[in-house]
Structure formats: structure tokens, C-alpha cells
Coordinates of C-alpha atoms in Angstrom, one line a residue:
X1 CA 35.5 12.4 -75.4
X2 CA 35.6 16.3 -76.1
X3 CA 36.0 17.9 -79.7
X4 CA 39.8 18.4 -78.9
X5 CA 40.6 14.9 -78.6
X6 CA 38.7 14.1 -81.0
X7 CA 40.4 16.9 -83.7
X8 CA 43.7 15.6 -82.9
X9 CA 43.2 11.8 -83.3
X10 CA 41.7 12.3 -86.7
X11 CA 44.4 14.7 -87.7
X12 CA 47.0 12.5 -87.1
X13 CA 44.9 9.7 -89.2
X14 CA 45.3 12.6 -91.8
X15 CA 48.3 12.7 -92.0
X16 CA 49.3 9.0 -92.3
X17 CA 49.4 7.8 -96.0
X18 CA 46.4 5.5 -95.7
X19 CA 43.6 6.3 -97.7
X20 CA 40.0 4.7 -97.0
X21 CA 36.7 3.9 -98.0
X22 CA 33.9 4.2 -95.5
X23 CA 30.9 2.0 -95.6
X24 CA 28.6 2.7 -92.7
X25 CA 25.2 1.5 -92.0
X26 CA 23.1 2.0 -89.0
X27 CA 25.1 4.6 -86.6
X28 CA 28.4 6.0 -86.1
X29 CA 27.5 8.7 -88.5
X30 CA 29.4 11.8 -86.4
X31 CA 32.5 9.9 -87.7
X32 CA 32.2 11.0 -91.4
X33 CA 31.4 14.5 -90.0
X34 CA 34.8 14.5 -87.7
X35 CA 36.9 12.9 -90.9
X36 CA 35.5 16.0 -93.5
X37 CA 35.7 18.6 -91.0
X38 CA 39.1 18.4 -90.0
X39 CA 41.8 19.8 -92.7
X40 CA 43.6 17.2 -95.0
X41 CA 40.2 14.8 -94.7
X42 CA 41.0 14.2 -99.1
X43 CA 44.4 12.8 -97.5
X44 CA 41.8 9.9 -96.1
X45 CA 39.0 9.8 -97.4
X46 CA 38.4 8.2 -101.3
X47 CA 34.9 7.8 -100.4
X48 CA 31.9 7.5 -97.9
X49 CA 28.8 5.0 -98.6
X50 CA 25.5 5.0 -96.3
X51 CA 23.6 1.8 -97.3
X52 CA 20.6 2.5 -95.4
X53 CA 17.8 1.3 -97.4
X54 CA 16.9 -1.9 -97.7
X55 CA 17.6 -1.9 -101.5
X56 CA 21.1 -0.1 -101.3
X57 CA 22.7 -2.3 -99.0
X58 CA 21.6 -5.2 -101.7
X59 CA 22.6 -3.6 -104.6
X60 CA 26.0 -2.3 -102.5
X61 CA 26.5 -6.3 -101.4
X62 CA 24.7 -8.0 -104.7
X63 CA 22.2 -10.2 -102.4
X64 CA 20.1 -10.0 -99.7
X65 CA 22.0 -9.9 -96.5
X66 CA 20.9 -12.5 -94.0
X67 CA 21.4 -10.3 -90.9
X68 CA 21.1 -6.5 -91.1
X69 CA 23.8 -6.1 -88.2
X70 CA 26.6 -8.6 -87.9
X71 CA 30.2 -8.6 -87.6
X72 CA 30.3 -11.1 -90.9
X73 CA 28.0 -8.4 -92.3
X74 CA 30.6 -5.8 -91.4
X75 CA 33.7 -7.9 -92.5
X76 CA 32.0 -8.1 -95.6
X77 CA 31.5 -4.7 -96.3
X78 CA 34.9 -3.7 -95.2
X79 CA 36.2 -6.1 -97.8
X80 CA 34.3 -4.6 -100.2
X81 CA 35.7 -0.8 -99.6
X82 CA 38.5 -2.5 -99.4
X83 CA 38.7 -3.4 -103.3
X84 CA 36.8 -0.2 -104.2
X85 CA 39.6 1.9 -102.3
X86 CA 42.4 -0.3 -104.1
X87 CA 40.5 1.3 -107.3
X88 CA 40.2 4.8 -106.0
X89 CA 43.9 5.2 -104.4
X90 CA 46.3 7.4 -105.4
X91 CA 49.6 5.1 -107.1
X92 CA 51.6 3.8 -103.8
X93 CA 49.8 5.0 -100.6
X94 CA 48.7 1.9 -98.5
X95 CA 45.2 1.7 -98.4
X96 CA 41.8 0.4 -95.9
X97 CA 38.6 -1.0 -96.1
X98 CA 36.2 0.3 -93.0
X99 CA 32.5 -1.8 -92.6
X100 CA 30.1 -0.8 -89.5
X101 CA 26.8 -1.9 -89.0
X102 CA 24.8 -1.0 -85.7
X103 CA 21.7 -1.2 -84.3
X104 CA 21.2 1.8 -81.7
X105 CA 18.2 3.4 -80.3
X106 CA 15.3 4.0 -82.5
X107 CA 11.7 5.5 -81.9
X108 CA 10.4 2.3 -80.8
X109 CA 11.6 0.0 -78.0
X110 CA 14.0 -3.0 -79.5
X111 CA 13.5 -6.6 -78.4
X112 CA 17.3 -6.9 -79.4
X113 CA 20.4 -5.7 -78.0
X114 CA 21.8 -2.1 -78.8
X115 CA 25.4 -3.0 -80.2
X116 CA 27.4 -2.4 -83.3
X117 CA 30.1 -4.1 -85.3
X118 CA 33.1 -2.8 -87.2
X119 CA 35.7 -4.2 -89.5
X120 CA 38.6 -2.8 -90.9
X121 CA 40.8 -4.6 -94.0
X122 CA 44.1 -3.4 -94.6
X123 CA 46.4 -5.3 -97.3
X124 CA 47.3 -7.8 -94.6
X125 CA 45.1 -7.8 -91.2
X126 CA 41.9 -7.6 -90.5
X127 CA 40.6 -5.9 -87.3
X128 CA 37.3 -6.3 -85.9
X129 CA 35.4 -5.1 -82.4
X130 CA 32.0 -5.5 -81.5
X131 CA 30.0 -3.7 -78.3
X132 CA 27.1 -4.6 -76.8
X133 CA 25.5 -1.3 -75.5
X134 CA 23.5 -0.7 -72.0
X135 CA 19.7 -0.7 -73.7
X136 CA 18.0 2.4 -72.1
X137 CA 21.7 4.5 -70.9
X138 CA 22.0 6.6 -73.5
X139 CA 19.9 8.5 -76.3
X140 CA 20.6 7.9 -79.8
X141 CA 23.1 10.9 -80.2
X142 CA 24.8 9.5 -77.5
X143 CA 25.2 5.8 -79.1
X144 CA 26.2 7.4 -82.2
X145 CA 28.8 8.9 -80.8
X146 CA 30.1 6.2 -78.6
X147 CA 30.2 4.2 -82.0
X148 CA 31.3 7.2 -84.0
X149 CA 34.2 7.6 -81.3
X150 CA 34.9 3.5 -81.5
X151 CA 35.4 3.8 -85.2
X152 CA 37.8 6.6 -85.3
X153 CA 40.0 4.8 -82.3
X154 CA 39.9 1.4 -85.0
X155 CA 41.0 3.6 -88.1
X156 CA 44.0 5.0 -85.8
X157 CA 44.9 1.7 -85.0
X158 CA 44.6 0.8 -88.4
X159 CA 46.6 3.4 -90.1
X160 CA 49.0 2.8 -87.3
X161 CA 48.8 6.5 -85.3
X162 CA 48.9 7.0 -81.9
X163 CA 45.9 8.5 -80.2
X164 CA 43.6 7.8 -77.4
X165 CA 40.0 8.8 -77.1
X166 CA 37.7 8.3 -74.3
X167 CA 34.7 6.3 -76.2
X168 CA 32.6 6.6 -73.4
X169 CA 32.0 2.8 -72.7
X170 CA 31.3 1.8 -68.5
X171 CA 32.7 -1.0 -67.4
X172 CA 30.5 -3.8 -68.2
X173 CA 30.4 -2.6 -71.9
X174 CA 33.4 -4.3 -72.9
X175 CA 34.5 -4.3 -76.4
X176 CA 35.2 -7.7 -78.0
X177 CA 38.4 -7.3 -80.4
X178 CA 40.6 -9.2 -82.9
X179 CA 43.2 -9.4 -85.0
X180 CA 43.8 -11.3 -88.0
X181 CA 47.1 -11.2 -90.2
X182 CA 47.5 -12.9 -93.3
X183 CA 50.7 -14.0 -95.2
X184 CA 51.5 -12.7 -98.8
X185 CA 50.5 -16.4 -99.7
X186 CA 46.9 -15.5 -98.1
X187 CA 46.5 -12.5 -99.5
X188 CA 47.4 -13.6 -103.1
X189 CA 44.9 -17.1 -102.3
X190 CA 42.3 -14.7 -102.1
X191 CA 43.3 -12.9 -104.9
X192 CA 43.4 -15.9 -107.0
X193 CA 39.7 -17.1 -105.5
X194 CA 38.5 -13.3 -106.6
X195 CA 38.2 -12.1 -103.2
X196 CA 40.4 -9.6 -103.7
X197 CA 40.6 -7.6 -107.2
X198 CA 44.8 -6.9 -106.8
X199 CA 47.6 -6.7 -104.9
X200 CA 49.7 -4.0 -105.2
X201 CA 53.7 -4.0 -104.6
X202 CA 55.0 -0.7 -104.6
X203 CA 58.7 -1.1 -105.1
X204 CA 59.2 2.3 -106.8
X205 CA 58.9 3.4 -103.1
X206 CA 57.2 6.5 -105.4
X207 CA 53.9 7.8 -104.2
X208 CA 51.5 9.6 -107.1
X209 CA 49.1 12.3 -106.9
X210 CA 45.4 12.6 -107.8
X211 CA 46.2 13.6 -110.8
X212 CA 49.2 11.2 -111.6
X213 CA 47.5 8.5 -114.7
X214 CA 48.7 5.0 -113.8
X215 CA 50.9 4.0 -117.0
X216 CA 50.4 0.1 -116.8
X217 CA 52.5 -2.2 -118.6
X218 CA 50.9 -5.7 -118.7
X219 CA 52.3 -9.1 -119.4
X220 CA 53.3 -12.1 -118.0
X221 CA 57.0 -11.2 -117.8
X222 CA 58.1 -14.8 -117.8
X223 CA 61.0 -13.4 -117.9
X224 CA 60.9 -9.8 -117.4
X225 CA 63.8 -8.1 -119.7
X226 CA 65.2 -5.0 -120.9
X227 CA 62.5 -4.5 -123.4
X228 CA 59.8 -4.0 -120.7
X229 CA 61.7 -1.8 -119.1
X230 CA 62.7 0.0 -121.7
X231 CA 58.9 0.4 -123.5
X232 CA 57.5 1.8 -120.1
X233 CA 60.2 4.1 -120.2
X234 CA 59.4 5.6 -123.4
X235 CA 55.8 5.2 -122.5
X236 CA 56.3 7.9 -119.7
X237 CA 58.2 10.3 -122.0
X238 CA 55.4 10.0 -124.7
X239 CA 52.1 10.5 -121.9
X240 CA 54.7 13.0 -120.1
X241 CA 54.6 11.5 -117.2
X242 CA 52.5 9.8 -114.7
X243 CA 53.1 6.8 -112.3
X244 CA 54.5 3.8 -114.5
X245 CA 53.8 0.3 -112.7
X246 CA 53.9 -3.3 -114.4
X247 CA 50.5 -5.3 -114.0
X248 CA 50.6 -8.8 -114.6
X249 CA 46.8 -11.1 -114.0
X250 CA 47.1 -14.5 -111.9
X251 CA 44.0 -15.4 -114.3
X252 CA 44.7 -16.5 -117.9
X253 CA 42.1 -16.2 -120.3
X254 CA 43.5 -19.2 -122.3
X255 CA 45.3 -21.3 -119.7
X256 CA 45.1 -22.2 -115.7
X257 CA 45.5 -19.6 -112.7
X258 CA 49.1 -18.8 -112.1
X259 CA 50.2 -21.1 -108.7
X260 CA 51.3 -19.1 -105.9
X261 CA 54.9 -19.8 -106.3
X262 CA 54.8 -18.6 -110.3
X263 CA 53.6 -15.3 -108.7
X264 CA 55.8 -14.6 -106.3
X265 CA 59.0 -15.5 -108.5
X266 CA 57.6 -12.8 -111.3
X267 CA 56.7 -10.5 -108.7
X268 CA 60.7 -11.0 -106.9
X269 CA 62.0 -9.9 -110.6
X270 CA 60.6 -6.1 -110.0
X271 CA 61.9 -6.1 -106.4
X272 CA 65.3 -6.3 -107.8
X273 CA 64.7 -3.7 -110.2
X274 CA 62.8 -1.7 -107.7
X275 CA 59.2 -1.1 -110.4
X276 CA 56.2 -1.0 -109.2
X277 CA 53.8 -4.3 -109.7
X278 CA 50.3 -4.9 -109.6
X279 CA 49.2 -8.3 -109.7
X280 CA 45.8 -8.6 -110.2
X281 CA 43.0 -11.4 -111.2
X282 CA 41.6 -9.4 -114.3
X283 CA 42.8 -11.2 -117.7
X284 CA 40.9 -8.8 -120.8
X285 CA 41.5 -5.5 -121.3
X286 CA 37.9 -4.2 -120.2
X287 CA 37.9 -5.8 -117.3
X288 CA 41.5 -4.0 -116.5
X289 CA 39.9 -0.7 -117.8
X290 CA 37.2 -0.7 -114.9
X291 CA 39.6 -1.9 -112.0
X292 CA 42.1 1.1 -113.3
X293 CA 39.6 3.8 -115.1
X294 CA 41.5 6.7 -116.3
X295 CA 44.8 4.7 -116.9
X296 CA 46.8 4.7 -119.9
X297 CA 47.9 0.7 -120.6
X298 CA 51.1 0.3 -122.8
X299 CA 50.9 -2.9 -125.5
X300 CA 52.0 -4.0 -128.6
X301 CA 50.8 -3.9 -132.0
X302 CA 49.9 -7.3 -131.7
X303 CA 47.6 -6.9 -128.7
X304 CA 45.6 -3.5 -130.2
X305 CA 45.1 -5.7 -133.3
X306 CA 43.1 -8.4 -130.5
X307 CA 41.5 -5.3 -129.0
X308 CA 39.7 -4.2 -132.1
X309 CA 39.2 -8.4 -133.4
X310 CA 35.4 -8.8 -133.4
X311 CA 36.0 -12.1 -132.7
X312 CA 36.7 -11.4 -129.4
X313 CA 33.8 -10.4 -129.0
X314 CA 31.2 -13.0 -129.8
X315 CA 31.9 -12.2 -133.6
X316 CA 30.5 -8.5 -133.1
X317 CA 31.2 -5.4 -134.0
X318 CA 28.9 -3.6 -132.3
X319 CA 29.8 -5.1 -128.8
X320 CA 33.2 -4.2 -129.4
X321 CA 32.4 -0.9 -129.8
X322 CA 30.6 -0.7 -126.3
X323 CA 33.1 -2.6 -124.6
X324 CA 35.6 -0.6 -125.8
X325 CA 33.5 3.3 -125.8
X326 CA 33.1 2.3 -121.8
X327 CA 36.9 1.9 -121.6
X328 CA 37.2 5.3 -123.5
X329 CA 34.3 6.8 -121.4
X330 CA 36.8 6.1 -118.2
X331 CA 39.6 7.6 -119.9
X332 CA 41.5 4.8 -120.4
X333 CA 43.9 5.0 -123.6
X334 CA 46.8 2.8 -125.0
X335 CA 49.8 3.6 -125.9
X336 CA 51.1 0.9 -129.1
X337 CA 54.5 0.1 -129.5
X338 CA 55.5 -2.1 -132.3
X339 CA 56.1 -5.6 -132.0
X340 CA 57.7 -8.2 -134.3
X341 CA 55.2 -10.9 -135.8
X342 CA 55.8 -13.6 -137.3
X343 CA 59.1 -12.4 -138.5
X344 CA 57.3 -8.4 -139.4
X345 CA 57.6 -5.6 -137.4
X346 CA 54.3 -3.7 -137.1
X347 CA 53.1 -0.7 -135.9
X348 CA 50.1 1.0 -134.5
X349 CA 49.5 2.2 -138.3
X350 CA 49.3 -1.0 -139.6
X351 CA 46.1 -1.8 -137.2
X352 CA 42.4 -1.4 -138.6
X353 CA 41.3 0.9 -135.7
X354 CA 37.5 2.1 -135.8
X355 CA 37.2 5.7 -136.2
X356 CA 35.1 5.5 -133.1
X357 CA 37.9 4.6 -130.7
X358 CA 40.8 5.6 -132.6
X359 CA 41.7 8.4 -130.2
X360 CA 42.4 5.7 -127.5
X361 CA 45.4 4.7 -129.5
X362 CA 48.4 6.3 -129.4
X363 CA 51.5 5.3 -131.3
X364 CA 55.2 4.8 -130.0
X365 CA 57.1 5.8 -133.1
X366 CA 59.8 2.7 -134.0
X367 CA 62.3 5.4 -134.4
X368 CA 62.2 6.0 -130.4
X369 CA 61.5 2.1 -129.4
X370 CA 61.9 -0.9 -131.0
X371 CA 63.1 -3.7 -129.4
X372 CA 62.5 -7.4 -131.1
X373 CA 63.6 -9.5 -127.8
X374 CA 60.5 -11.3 -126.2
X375 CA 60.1 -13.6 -123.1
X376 CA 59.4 -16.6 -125.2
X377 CA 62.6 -16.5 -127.3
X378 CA 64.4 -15.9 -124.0
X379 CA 63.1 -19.0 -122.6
X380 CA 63.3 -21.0 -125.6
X381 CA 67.0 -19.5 -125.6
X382 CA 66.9 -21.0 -121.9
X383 CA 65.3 -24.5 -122.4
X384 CA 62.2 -23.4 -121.0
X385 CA 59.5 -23.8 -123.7
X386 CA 56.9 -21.1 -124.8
X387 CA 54.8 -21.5 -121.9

């Protein structure tokens, strides 16, 4: 278990593509010192939570957790980094949840065992250990680094790099492990049931930086077409660049979930076309804002005129104004490319935009994209109806 060993498991976690948020509560706290000391930890590391008040784990969980140290407690607050690393990712890389709770050696005796539990959610497995510690073996420092050293060995196997440590464990403390895959139809049942906020499917095979904005074009791309393509082209040349991806949301504001099927058939479109697709569960704009701050979301003229409709907003202009200055507080923007309604084609110009949030909107000039096919007319076109 020496520093050596230790340096060059965690470097080679650094240099897989995974990146992680860590939420740790009651030990294994040398483990976020190894991560940040060695070189490349920003490869890794989104973000690092320590819930150990009372208070912050409920606030961090939204309730009042049943048991303080659990491996449902820890499943559940790997699940949780899971989605908040999905957020904080940069565009492509794979990405991991890490939960540990423990209960080690305090200043007082403990009626209860010394053990600790630790999950770790990845796109499509789980993997979970638990220990039972030797009560009166080892001093705190020493449990902390036997769990410390057990997390770092579960965040290799996660990220899938070799390396072996030496956790320190005798022979009766034998670690309790599993495994659990899931299917793209689990993963997107979850999705669907709000479990999980998105699900990412980076065709592109691009990776972005830190400082790569997402350019999101969202729709329900029933069918996708040239246009689409075409409009998050231009999209890029206009914000200069960035990473462009297609989102579409298995929730409808106006109509029943997507089935799993409907998904995967949209999804297979951008496979052949090799684009980037998020699906997530997230139908209004504000809602997309938060799970992708900072991003720049392409629509038409028709949608920004919705966006700035008071009516959408419980007949107020005032809430639209907050819902949309906390989009514009993120750095969120949109980019308006003109769209043909009801037999006009209008523009970003032709859109009542408050002067409070008018910088968010950024024309595509007609005279670089315009493009009057839509999904509906192709399906009417089709026999497929509007829906």
C-alpha cells in the first residue's frame, strides 16, 4: 500500500477519458487527496462533495436518509454524481458516478460494526463492495486509508485500467462485490422514469474541451432530414465553433413519453450519419438550460416566439423574465433560424424579444440558411400523419 503504488494506479485513472464526480461521506477521505495531487487530476475529477453534516447530506439527497451508512445510501449517491457529472462533462468523454459512506473509528467506542460501502455508476453497470472492518485493528488513519485505498482500486476498475493496490484487508475482511449491467433498454427505462437526466450517444466519435460550448439542436426528428443537418452546420460557423450534438426529450410537454422503441429508431438515424445525440427527459427550454448551462440551443423563429409567450408562463411577464434571466445567468443563448409558418417565412427580427434578454438571441441570417422542408410534411409526404 506505499505512495508508489498508489501514484501509479491513480495516474493511469488520469489518463483514461472518464471523468467523475465524487460524493464521499464518512471516510476514505485520503482518496481525494491522492486524485488532486497527482498531475492530470482535472482529467478526472468534475467535482468532489463531503456531505458530512446532518443537513448537507439532506439537502445533497432532498430527504432525510433512513440509514447514515448503507450500500442503498451509497448507490444512491453514486446515482446522483452520476447525473451531476453527465452535466459537468466535457462533450463525448464517458463519464462516473462514485458514492461512499462509512462508519470508521471515532472518539467514542461504536456499538456497530466499523465498515463502509461504495458504489460506482457508469452509463451501463453498476459496481458496488462493501467491507466489514476488524473493530479495534486499526486507528482511524488507518481505516481511512484502507477505504481510501478500496475506492481508488473500484474507480480503476471502473474506468477500466489496470492496477493493483494492496488495500490492506487480512483475511477474514473479505470484501463483498457486485456487478450489475444494464441494457440500452434499462438505461433509457430509467431515463424515461427520471432516474437518470440523459443519455448521451456520442457518434461524432469527437471529444470537446472545457471550453468547447455544446451547440444543441433539439427536436423530435421524426424524421431527421437535411435541414437539421444543415441548420447545425451553419449554427457552428455562426458561434465559431464548439461541439454540435442533436438533443431530442423522451418527455413531451403536450403528448405521452416516447416508448422505448420510438427512441431507439430516432436515436439509429444519427448513428448512420455519425452526430452526436443526447436524449434526454427534459421537454421546456429552462429545464434544458440547467441540465446544459453555458450551451448555445439552435431553434426556429417559431420556437423563440414560444420562449418569450407569457402564456407560457402562467400568463406572466415577470416570470418569464426570471425563467429566462436564469437561463442567460448560465450562459445559455439561442441561435434563431427562420422557419416557415403558416405559409410565412420568419425570422428572429420578426419576434417581440424583451430588451432584457434580447442578447440571448442571435439570428441566422436567411441569406446563409433557409430551408422550408420539415418532419411533418415529410411524413405527411410518407402517409405517416403529423404526429
Amino acid at each position: 500500500m506505499g505512495d508508489a503504488a498508489i501514484r501509479t494506479v491513480v495516474e493511469a485513472i488520469h489518463s483514461s477519458p472518464t471523468q467523475a464526480v465524487v460524493y464521499l461521506c464518512g471516510g476514505a477521505s485520503l482518496a481525494l487527496g491522492w486524485l488532486m495531487s497527482v498531475p492530470r487530476a482535472s482529467n478526472t475529477l468534475l467535482e468532489s462533495v463531503v456531505p458530512y453534516s446532518r443537513v448537507s447530506m439532506v439537502q445533497l439527497l432532498g430527504r432525510v436518509p433512513s440509514q447514515h451508512c448503507s450500500q442503498a445510501l451509497a448507490k444512491e449517491m453514486a446515482l446522483l454524481a452520476y447525473n451531476r457529472a453527465l452535466k459537468l462533462s466535457k462533450p463525448g468523454y464517458p463519464v462516473l458516478g462514485v458514492g461512499f459512506t462509512g462508519s470508521l473509528v471515532t472518539s467514542r467506542p461504536k456499538r456497530g460494526d466499523h465498515r463502509f460501502f461504495l458504489s460506482m455508476r457508469a452509463s451501463d453497470r453498476i459496481l458496488e463492495s462493501s467491507v466489514t472492518l476488524t473493530k479495534n485493528l486499526r486507528s482511524r488513519e488507518e481505516e481511512d486509508k484502507v477505504s481510501s485505498c478500496a475506492l481508488i482500486q473500484a474507480m480503476a476498475k471502473a474506468c477500466q485500467v489496470s492496477g493493483t493496490l494492496d488495500s490492506g484487508l487480512t483475511e477474514s475482511e473479505v470484501p463483498y462485490e457486485s456487478e450489475t449491467h444494464f441494457t440500452e433498454e434499462q438505461e433509457l427505462e430509467q431515463l424515461i422514469n427520471g432516474h437518470l437526466c440523459c443519455k448521451i450517444y456520442p457518434f461524432s466519435g469527437a471529444h470537446g474541451s472545457d471550453e468547447d460550448r455544446k451547440i444543441i439542436l433539439p427536436g423530435s426528428f421524426n424524421p431527421l432530414h437535411e435541414g437539421h443537418l444543415k441548420l447545425l452546420e451553419v449554427a457552428m460557423s455562426v458561434c465559431g465553433g464548439g461541439y454540435p450534438c442533436f438533443e431530442i426529450s423522451a418527455i413531451n410537454a403536450d403528448k405521452p413519453p416516447l416508448t422505448i422503441a420510438q427512441i431507439k429508431d430516432r436515436v439509429k438515424q444519427f448513428e448512420v450519419v455519425g452526430k452526436t445525440i443526447i436524449v434526454s427527459n427534459q421537454p421546456y427550454f429552462y429545464k434544458k438550460a440547467e441540465l446544459f448551462p453555458g450551451s448555445s440551443f439552435v431553434i426556429g423563429a417559431d420556437t423563440a416566439a414560444r420562449l418569450v409567450n407569457p402564456k407560457y408562463y402562467e400568463g406572466s411577464i415577470k416570470r418569464m423574465l426570471e425563467i429566462l434571466g436564469d437561463c442567460k445567468r448560465t450562459g445559455c443563448t439561442f441561435l434563431v433560424g427562420g422557419r416557415n409558418v403558416d405559409g410565412v417565412f420568419k425570422v428572429l427580427e420578426d419576434v417581440d424579444i424583451p430588451e432584457e434578454i434580447i442578447d440571448m438571441f442571435i439570428s441566422i441570417p436567411a441569406d446563409i440558411f433557409r430551408m422550408d422542408i420539415s418532419s411533418t410534411e415529410i411524413r405527411k409526404k410518407q402517409g405517416g400523419g403529423t404526429n
